[in-house]
């Protein structure tokens, strides 16, 4: 899979960690009482293209807060 940044760099490792949290949040919100809906949502969750916007948002925030301080 292609990534925006080298995941072995400090920022890349940070971004990968943050994106795991984003993926967990998305998965938690895609749970439904209907098994068929869950099957479709599970398939959609494996598609990583949806992580472009969160990646750009997190990297933009990191540029403004290089020390990693949270607001």
PDB file of N, CA and C in Angstrom:
ATOM      1  N   UNK A   1       0.841  -1.182   0.000  1.00  0.00           N
ATOM      2  CA  UNK A   1       0.000   0.000   0.000  1.00  0.00           C
ATOM      3  C   UNK A   1       0.885   1.245   0.000  1.00  0.00           C
ATOM      4  N   UNK A   2       0.518   2.234  -0.777  1.00  0.00           N
ATOM      5  CA  UNK A   2       1.259   3.491  -0.834  1.00  0.00           C
ATOM      6  C   UNK A   2       0.798   4.387   0.309  1.00  0.00           C
ATOM      7  N   UNK A   3       1.731   5.136   0.872  1.00  0.00           N
ATOM      8  CA  UNK A   3       1.413   6.037   1.964  1.00  0.00           C
ATOM      9  C   UNK A   3       1.908   7.443   1.627  1.00  0.00           C
ATOM     10  N   UNK A   4       1.375   8.420   2.360  1.00  0.00           N
ATOM     11  CA  UNK A   4       1.792   9.807   2.150  1.00  0.00           C
ATOM     12  C   UNK A   4       3.192  10.073   2.662  1.00  0.00           C
ATOM     13  N   UNK A   5       3.554   9.419   3.745  1.00  0.00           N
ATOM     14  CA  UNK A   5       4.869   9.631   4.362  1.00  0.00           C
ATOM     15  C   UNK A   5       5.488   8.282   4.680  1.00  0.00           C
ATOM     16  N   UNK A   6       6.788   8.279   4.853  1.00  0.00           N
ATOM     17  CA  UNK A   6       7.512   7.070   5.228  1.00  0.00           C
ATOM     18  C   UNK A   6       7.104   6.666   6.637  1.00  0.00           C
ATOM     19  N   UNK A   7       6.486   5.510   6.795  1.00  0.00           N
ATOM     20  CA  UNK A   7       5.986   5.090   8.108  1.00  0.00           C
ATOM     21  C   UNK A   7       7.105   4.724   9.074  1.00  0.00           C
ATOM     22  N   UNK A   8       8.330   4.683   8.596  1.00  0.00           N
ATOM     23  CA  UNK A   8       9.447   4.416   9.497  1.00  0.00           C
ATOM     24  C   UNK A   8      10.044   5.696  10.069  1.00  0.00           C
ATOM     25  N   UNK A   9       9.619   6.841   9.545  1.00  0.00           N
ATOM     26  CA  UNK A   9      10.079   8.116  10.115  1.00  0.00           C
ATOM     27  C   UNK A   9       9.265   8.417  11.369  1.00  0.00           C
ATOM     28  N   UNK A  10       9.710   9.379  12.148  1.00  0.00           N
ATOM     29  CA  UNK A  10       9.006   9.751  13.382  1.00  0.00           C
ATOM     30  C   UNK A  10       7.592  10.257  13.084  1.00  0.00           C
ATOM     31  N   UNK A  11       7.470  11.127  12.096  1.00  0.00           N
ATOM     32  CA  UNK A  11       6.151  11.657  11.737  1.00  0.00           C
ATOM     33  C   UNK A  11       5.297  10.560  11.106  1.00  0.00           C
ATOM     34  N   UNK A  12       5.898   9.725  10.298  1.00  0.00           N
ATOM     35  CA  UNK A  12       5.163   8.626   9.675  1.00  0.00           C
ATOM     36  C   UNK A  12       4.625   7.644  10.693  1.00  0.00           C
ATOM     37  N   UNK A  13       5.425   7.333  11.700  1.00  0.00           N
ATOM     38  CA  UNK A  13       4.964   6.430  12.764  1.00  0.00           C
ATOM     39  C   UNK A  13       3.832   7.080  13.550  1.00  0.00           C
ATOM     40  N   UNK A  14       3.967   8.374  13.817  1.00  0.00           N
ATOM     41  CA  UNK A  14       2.902   9.106  14.514  1.00  0.00           C
ATOM     42  C   UNK A  14       1.617   9.079  13.701  1.00  0.00           C
ATOM     43  N   UNK A  15       1.726   9.351  12.386  1.00  0.00           N
ATOM     44  CA  UNK A  15       0.552   9.366  11.520  1.00  0.00           C
ATOM     45  C   UNK A  15      -0.106   7.991  11.473  1.00  0.00           C
ATOM     46  N   UNK A  16       0.677   6.941  11.355  1.00  0.00           N
ATOM     47  CA  UNK A  16       0.120   5.586  11.321  1.00  0.00           C
ATOM     48  C   UNK A  16      -0.649   5.288  12.607  1.00  0.00           C
ATOM     49  N   UNK A  17      -0.094   5.706  13.733  1.00  0.00           N
ATOM     50  CA  UNK A  17      -0.760   5.494  15.017  1.00  0.00           C
ATOM     51  C   UNK A  17      -2.079   6.256  15.094  1.00  0.00           C
ATOM     52  N   UNK A  18      -2.067   7.506  14.660  1.00  0.00           N
ATOM     53  CA  UNK A  18      -3.280   8.323  14.668  1.00  0.00           C
ATOM     54  C   UNK A  18      -4.339   7.749  13.726  1.00  0.00           C
ATOM     55  N   UNK A  19      -3.914   7.261  12.556  1.00  0.00           N
ATOM     56  CA  UNK A  19      -4.865   6.709  11.600  1.00  0.00           C
ATOM     57  C   UNK A  19      -5.488   5.403  12.100  1.00  0.00           C
ATOM     58  N   UNK A  20      -4.762   4.668  12.920  1.00  0.00           N
ATOM     59  CA  UNK A  20      -5.355   3.469  13.535  1.00  0.00           C
ATOM     60  C   UNK A  20      -6.512   3.871  14.445  1.00  0.00           C
ATOM     61  N   UNK A  21      -6.333   4.975  15.155  1.00  0.00           N
ATOM     62  CA  UNK A  21      -7.410   5.470  16.013  1.00  0.00           C
ATOM     63  C   UNK A  21      -8.607   5.940  15.177  1.00  0.00           C
ATOM     64  N   UNK A  22      -8.326   6.603  14.057  1.00  0.00           N
ATOM     65  CA  UNK A  22      -9.403   7.035  13.164  1.00  0.00           C
ATOM     66  C   UNK A  22     -10.157   5.814  12.640  1.00  0.00           C
ATOM     67  N   UNK A  23      -9.431   4.794  12.212  1.00  0.00           N
ATOM     68  CA  UNK A  23     -10.065   3.579  11.692  1.00  0.00           C
ATOM     69  C   UNK A  23     -10.917   2.905  12.761  1.00  0.00           C
ATOM     70  N   UNK A  24     -10.444   2.895  13.999  1.00  0.00           N
ATOM     71  CA  UNK A  24     -11.222   2.304  15.092  1.00  0.00           C
ATOM     72  C   UNK A  24     -12.512   3.080  15.334  1.00  0.00           C
ATOM     73  N   UNK A  25     -12.437   4.406  15.274  1.00  0.00           N
ATOM     74  CA  UNK A  25     -13.635   5.232  15.431  1.00  0.00           C
ATOM     75  C   UNK A  25     -14.637   4.986  14.303  1.00  0.00           C
ATOM     76  N   UNK A  26     -14.139   4.923  13.085  1.00  0.00           N
ATOM     77  CA  UNK A  26     -15.022   4.674  11.942  1.00  0.00           C
ATOM     78  C   UNK A  26     -15.689   3.311  12.096  1.00  0.00           C
ATOM     79  N   UNK A  27     -14.922   2.304  12.437  1.00  0.00           N
ATOM     80  CA  UNK A  27     -15.475   0.954  12.611  1.00  0.00           C
ATOM     81  C   UNK A  27     -16.517   0.919  13.713  1.00  0.00           C
ATOM     82  N   UNK A  28     -16.269   1.633  14.792  1.00  0.00           N
ATOM     83  CA  UNK A  28     -17.223   1.657  15.906  1.00  0.00           C
ATOM     84  C   UNK A  28     -18.549   2.284  15.493  1.00  0.00           C
ATOM     85  N   UNK A  29     -18.496   3.250  14.587  1.00  0.00           N
ATOM     86  CA  UNK A  29     -19.715   3.928  14.153  1.00  0.00           C
ATOM     87  C   UNK A  29     -20.435   3.206  13.018  1.00  0.00           C
ATOM     88  N   UNK A  30     -19.788   2.186  12.453  1.00  0.00           N
ATOM     89  CA  UNK A  30     -20.404   1.445  11.357  1.00  0.00           C
ATOM     90  C   UNK A  30     -21.119   0.176  11.814  1.00  0.00           C
ATOM     91  N   UNK A  31     -21.245  -0.032  13.098  1.00  0.00           N
ATOM     92  CA  UNK A  31     -21.909  -1.228  13.621  1.00  0.00           C
ATOM     93  C   UNK A  31     -23.417  -1.045  13.506  1.00  0.00           C
ATOM     94  N   UNK A  32     -24.077  -2.100  12.997  1.00  0.00           N
ATOM     95  CA  UNK A  32     -25.514  -2.047  12.774  1.00  0.00           C
ATOM     96  C   UNK A  32     -26.138  -3.338  13.280  1.00  0.00           C
ATOM     97  N   UNK A  33     -27.417  -3.312  13.577  1.00  0.00           N
ATOM     98  CA  UNK A  33     -28.086  -4.515  14.079  1.00  0.00           C
ATOM     99  C   UNK A  33     -28.355  -5.531  12.976  1.00  0.00           C
ATOM    100  N   UNK A  34     -28.198  -5.131  11.712  1.00  0.00           N
ATOM    101  CA  UNK A  34     -28.437  -6.026  10.577  1.00  0.00           C
ATOM    102  C   UNK A  34     -27.108  -6.587  10.061  1.00  0.00           C
ATOM    103  N   UNK A  35     -26.996  -7.907  10.031  1.00  0.00           N
ATOM    104  CA  UNK A  35     -25.757  -8.550   9.602  1.00  0.00           C
ATOM    105  C   UNK A  35     -25.348  -8.163   8.180  1.00  0.00           C
ATOM    106  N   UNK A  36     -26.322  -8.017   7.288  1.00  0.00           N
ATOM    107  CA  UNK A  36     -26.009  -7.667   5.903  1.00  0.00           C
ATOM    108  C   UNK A  36     -25.349  -6.288   5.823  1.00  0.00           C
ATOM    109  N   UNK A  37     -25.856  -5.357   6.610  1.00  0.00           N
ATOM    110  CA  UNK A  37     -25.275  -4.006   6.635  1.00  0.00           C
ATOM    111  C   UNK A  37     -23.863  -4.070   7.210  1.00  0.00           C
ATOM    112  N   UNK A  38     -23.667  -4.857   8.251  1.00  0.00           N
ATOM    113  CA  UNK A  38     -22.332  -5.005   8.838  1.00  0.00           C
ATOM    114  C   UNK A  38     -21.342  -5.585   7.836  1.00  0.00           C
ATOM    115  N   UNK A  39     -21.796  -6.528   7.011  1.00  0.00           N
ATOM    116  CA  UNK A  39     -20.921  -7.123   5.998  1.00  0.00           C
ATOM    117  C   UNK A  39     -20.444  -6.058   5.007  1.00  0.00           C
ATOM    118  N   UNK A  40     -21.375  -5.244   4.534  1.00  0.00           N
ATOM    119  CA  UNK A  40     -21.016  -4.171   3.591  1.00  0.00           C
ATOM    120  C   UNK A  40     -20.095  -3.161   4.273  1.00  0.00           C
ATOM    121  N   UNK A  41     -20.402  -2.786   5.496  1.00  0.00           N
ATOM    122  CA  UNK A  41     -19.573  -1.810   6.222  1.00  0.00           C
ATOM    123  C   UNK A  41     -18.172  -2.356   6.472  1.00  0.00           C
ATOM    124  N   UNK A  42     -18.060  -3.649   6.772  1.00  0.00           N
ATOM    125  CA  UNK A  42     -16.736  -4.251   6.964  1.00  0.00           C
ATOM    126  C   UNK A  42     -15.914  -4.184   5.685  1.00  0.00           C
ATOM    127  N   UNK A  43     -16.566  -4.420   4.552  1.00  0.00           N
ATOM    128  CA  UNK A  43     -15.856  -4.327   3.271  1.00  0.00           C
ATOM    129  C   UNK A  43     -15.411  -2.891   2.996  1.00  0.00           C
ATOM    130  N   UNK A  44     -16.272  -1.934   3.289  1.00  0.00           N
ATOM    131  CA  UNK A  44     -15.914  -0.530   3.083  1.00  0.00           C
ATOM    132  C   UNK A  44     -14.783  -0.101   4.011  1.00  0.00           C
ATOM    133  N   UNK A  45     -14.771  -0.635   5.225  1.00  0.00           N
ATOM    134  CA  UNK A  45     -13.745  -0.255   6.201  1.00  0.00           C
ATOM    135  C   UNK A  45     -12.355  -0.716   5.778  1.00  0.00           C
ATOM    136  N   UNK A  46     -12.268  -1.753   4.963  1.00  0.00           N
ATOM    137  CA  UNK A  46     -10.951  -2.237   4.539  1.00  0.00           C
ATOM    138  C   UNK A  46     -10.349  -1.365   3.432  1.00  0.00           C
ATOM    139  N   UNK A  47     -11.181  -0.542   2.780  1.00  0.00           N
ATOM    140  CA  UNK A  47     -10.700   0.343   1.731  1.00  0.00           C
ATOM    141  C   UNK A  47      -9.994   1.534   2.374  1.00  0.00           C
ATOM    142  N   UNK A  48      -8.701   1.660   2.158  1.00  0.00           N
ATOM    143  CA  UNK A  48      -7.899   2.675   2.844  1.00  0.00           C
ATOM    144  C   UNK A  48      -7.915   4.038   2.160  1.00  0.00           C
ATOM    145  N   UNK A  49      -8.536   4.166   0.996  1.00  0.00           N
ATOM    146  CA  UNK A  49      -8.593   5.455   0.310  1.00  0.00           C
ATOM    147  C   UNK A  49      -9.294   6.516   1.133  1.00  0.00           C
ATOM    148  N   UNK A  50     -10.171   6.095   2.037  1.00  0.00           N
ATOM    149  CA  UNK A  50     -10.907   7.043   2.872  1.00  0.00           C
ATOM    150  C   UNK A  50     -10.000   7.716   3.898  1.00  0.00           C
ATOM    151  N   UNK A  51      -8.775   7.303   4.015  1.00  0.00           N
ATOM    152  CA  UNK A  51      -7.855   7.869   5.006  1.00  0.00           C
ATOM    153  C   UNK A  51      -7.081   9.069   4.475  1.00  0.00           C
ATOM    154  N   UNK A  52      -7.326   9.458   3.217  1.00  0.00           N
ATOM    155  CA  UNK A  52      -6.606  10.615   2.664  1.00  0.00           C
ATOM    156  C   UNK A  52      -6.953  11.892   3.411  1.00  0.00           C
ATOM    157  N   UNK A  53      -8.240  12.174   3.598  1.00  0.00           N
ATOM    158  CA  UNK A  53      -8.627  13.408   4.303  1.00  0.00           C
ATOM    159  C   UNK A  53      -8.144  13.421   5.743  1.00  0.00           C
ATOM    160  N   UNK A  54      -8.344  12.334   6.509  1.00  0.00           N
ATOM    161  CA  UNK A  54      -7.806  12.359   7.878  1.00  0.00           C
ATOM    162  C   UNK A  54      -6.284  12.545   7.891  1.00  0.00           C
ATOM    163  N   UNK A  55      -5.588  11.937   6.925  1.00  0.00           N
ATOM    164  CA  UNK A  55      -4.127  12.079   6.861  1.00  0.00           C
ATOM    165  C   UNK A  55      -3.734  13.527   6.632  1.00  0.00           C
ATOM    166  N   UNK A  56      -4.397  14.174   5.685  1.00  0.00           N
ATOM    167  CA  UNK A  56      -4.073  15.574   5.397  1.00  0.00           C
ATOM    168  C   UNK A  56      -4.404  16.479   6.585  1.00  0.00           C
ATOM    169  N   UNK A  57      -5.515  16.206   7.241  1.00  0.00           N
ATOM    170  CA  UNK A  57      -5.893  16.990   8.416  1.00  0.00           C
ATOM    171  C   UNK A  57      -4.860  16.819   9.534  1.00  0.00           C
ATOM    172  N   UNK A  58      -4.483  15.580   9.823  1.00  0.00           N
ATOM    173  CA  UNK A  58      -3.519  15.319  10.893  1.00  0.00           C
ATOM    174  C   UNK A  58      -2.146  15.909  10.566  1.00  0.00           C
ATOM    175  N   UNK A  59      -1.717  15.784   9.317  1.00  0.00           N
ATOM    176  CA  UNK A  59      -0.421  16.349   8.933  1.00  0.00           C
ATOM    177  C   UNK A  59      -0.443  17.876   8.989  1.00  0.00           C
ATOM    178  N   UNK A  60      -1.565  18.479   8.628  1.00  0.00           N
ATOM    179  CA  UNK A  60      -1.689  19.938   8.733  1.00  0.00           C
ATOM    180  C   UNK A  60      -1.606  20.379  10.183  1.00  0.00           C
ATOM    181  N   UNK A  61      -2.305  19.659  11.060  1.00  0.00           N
ATOM    182  CA  UNK A  61      -2.255  19.970  12.490  1.00  0.00           C
ATOM    183  C   UNK A  61      -0.831  19.827  12.999  1.00  0.00           C
ATOM    184  N   UNK A  62      -0.140  18.776  12.547  1.00  0.00           N
ATOM    185  CA  UNK A  62       1.232  18.529  13.008  1.00  0.00           C
ATOM    186  C   UNK A  62       2.170  19.649  12.565  1.00  0.00           C
ATOM    187  N   UNK A  63       1.934  20.214  11.373  1.00  0.00           N
ATOM    188  CA  UNK A  63       2.756  21.332  10.925  1.00  0.00           C
ATOM    189  C   UNK A  63       2.606  22.532  11.840  1.00  0.00           C
ATOM    190  N   UNK A  64       1.396  22.757  12.337  1.00  0.00           N
ATOM    191  CA  UNK A  64       1.154  23.895  13.216  1.00  0.00           C
ATOM    192  C   UNK A  64       1.560  23.623  14.658  1.00  0.00           C
ATOM    193  N   UNK A  65       1.660  22.362  15.035  1.00  0.00           N
ATOM    194  CA  UNK A  65       2.031  21.959  16.393  1.00  0.00           C
ATOM    195  C   UNK A  65       3.138  20.907  16.339  1.00  0.00           C
ATOM    196  N   UNK A  66       4.339  21.266  15.915  1.00  0.00           N
ATOM    197  CA  UNK A  66       5.413  20.280  15.729  1.00  0.00           C
ATOM    198  C   UNK A  66       5.818  19.568  17.012  1.00  0.00           C
ATOM    199  N   UNK A  67       5.575  20.170  18.161  1.00  0.00           N
ATOM    200  CA  UNK A  67       5.962  19.502  19.409  1.00  0.00           C
ATOM    201  C   UNK A  67       4.976  18.419  19.792  1.00  0.00           C
ATOM    202  N   UNK A  68       3.825  18.397  19.108  1.00  0.00           N
ATOM    203  CA  UNK A  68       2.834  17.365  19.384  1.00  0.00           C
ATOM    204  C   UNK A  68       1.872  17.719  20.494  1.00  0.00           C
ATOM    205  N   UNK A  69       1.937  18.967  20.987  1.00  0.00           N
ATOM    206  CA  UNK A  69       1.019  19.382  22.049  1.00  0.00           C
ATOM    207  C   UNK A  69      -0.402  19.351  21.535  1.00  0.00           C
ATOM    208  N   UNK A  70      -1.307  18.792  22.315  1.00  0.00           N
ATOM    209  CA  UNK A  70      -2.706  18.755  21.920  1.00  0.00           C
ATOM    210  C   UNK A  70      -3.393  20.039  22.395  1.00  0.00           C
ATOM    211  N   UNK A  71      -4.407  20.469  21.650  1.00  0.00           N
ATOM    212  CA  UNK A  71      -5.088  21.719  22.030  1.00  0.00           C
ATOM    213  C   UNK A  71      -5.854  21.578  23.325  1.00  0.00           C
TER     214      UNK A  71
END
